[in-house]
Coordinates of N, CA and C in Angstrom, one line a residue:
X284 N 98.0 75.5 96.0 CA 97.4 75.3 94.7 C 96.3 76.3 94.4
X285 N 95.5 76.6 95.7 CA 94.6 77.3 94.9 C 95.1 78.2 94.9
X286 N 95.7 79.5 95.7 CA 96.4 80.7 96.0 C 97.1 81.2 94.4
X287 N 97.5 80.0 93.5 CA 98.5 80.5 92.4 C 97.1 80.1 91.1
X288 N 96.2 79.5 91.6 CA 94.8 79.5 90.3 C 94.1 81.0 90.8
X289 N 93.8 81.3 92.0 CA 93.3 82.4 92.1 C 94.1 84.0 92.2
X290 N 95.6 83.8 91.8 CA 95.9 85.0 91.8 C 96.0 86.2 90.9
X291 N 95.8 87.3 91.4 CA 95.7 88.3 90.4 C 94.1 88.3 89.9
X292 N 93.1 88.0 90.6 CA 91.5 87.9 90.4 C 90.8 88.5 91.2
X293 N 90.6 89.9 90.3 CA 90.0 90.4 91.3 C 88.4 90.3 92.0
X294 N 87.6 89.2 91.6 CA 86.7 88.7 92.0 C 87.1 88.4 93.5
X295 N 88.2 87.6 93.2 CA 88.6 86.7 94.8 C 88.7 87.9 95.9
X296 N 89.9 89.1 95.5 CA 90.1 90.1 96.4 C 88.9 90.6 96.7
X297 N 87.6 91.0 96.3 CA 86.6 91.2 96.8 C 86.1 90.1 97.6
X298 N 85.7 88.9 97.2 CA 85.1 87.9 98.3 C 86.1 87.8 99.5
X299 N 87.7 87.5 99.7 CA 88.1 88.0 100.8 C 87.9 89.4 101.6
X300 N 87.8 90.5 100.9 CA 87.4 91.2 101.6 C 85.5 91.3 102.7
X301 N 84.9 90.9 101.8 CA 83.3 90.5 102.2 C 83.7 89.8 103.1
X302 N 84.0 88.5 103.0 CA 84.2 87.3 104.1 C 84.9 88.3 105.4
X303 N 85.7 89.0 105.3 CA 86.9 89.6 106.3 C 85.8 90.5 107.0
X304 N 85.2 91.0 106.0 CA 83.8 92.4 106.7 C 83.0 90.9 107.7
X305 N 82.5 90.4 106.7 CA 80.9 89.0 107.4 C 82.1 88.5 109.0
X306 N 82.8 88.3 108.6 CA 83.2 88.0 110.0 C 83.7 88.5 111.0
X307 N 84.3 90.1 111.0 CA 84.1 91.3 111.7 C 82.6 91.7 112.4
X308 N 81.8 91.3 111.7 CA 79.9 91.9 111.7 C 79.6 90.8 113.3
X309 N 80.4 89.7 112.6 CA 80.0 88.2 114.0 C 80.6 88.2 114.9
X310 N 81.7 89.0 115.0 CA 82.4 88.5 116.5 C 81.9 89.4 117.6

């Protein structure tokens, strides 16, 4: 559900990428 409300947004592709960096920075 949400995958097909948030596709094609490129807001989202940025916060997955941040989140993907923020949790790279933690391990």
């Amino acid at each position: 559900m949400l995958s097909s409300m948030l596709e094609g947004e490129p807001t989202v592709v940025f916060l997955k990428a941040a989140i993907g960096w923020m949790v790279k920075q933690l391990l």
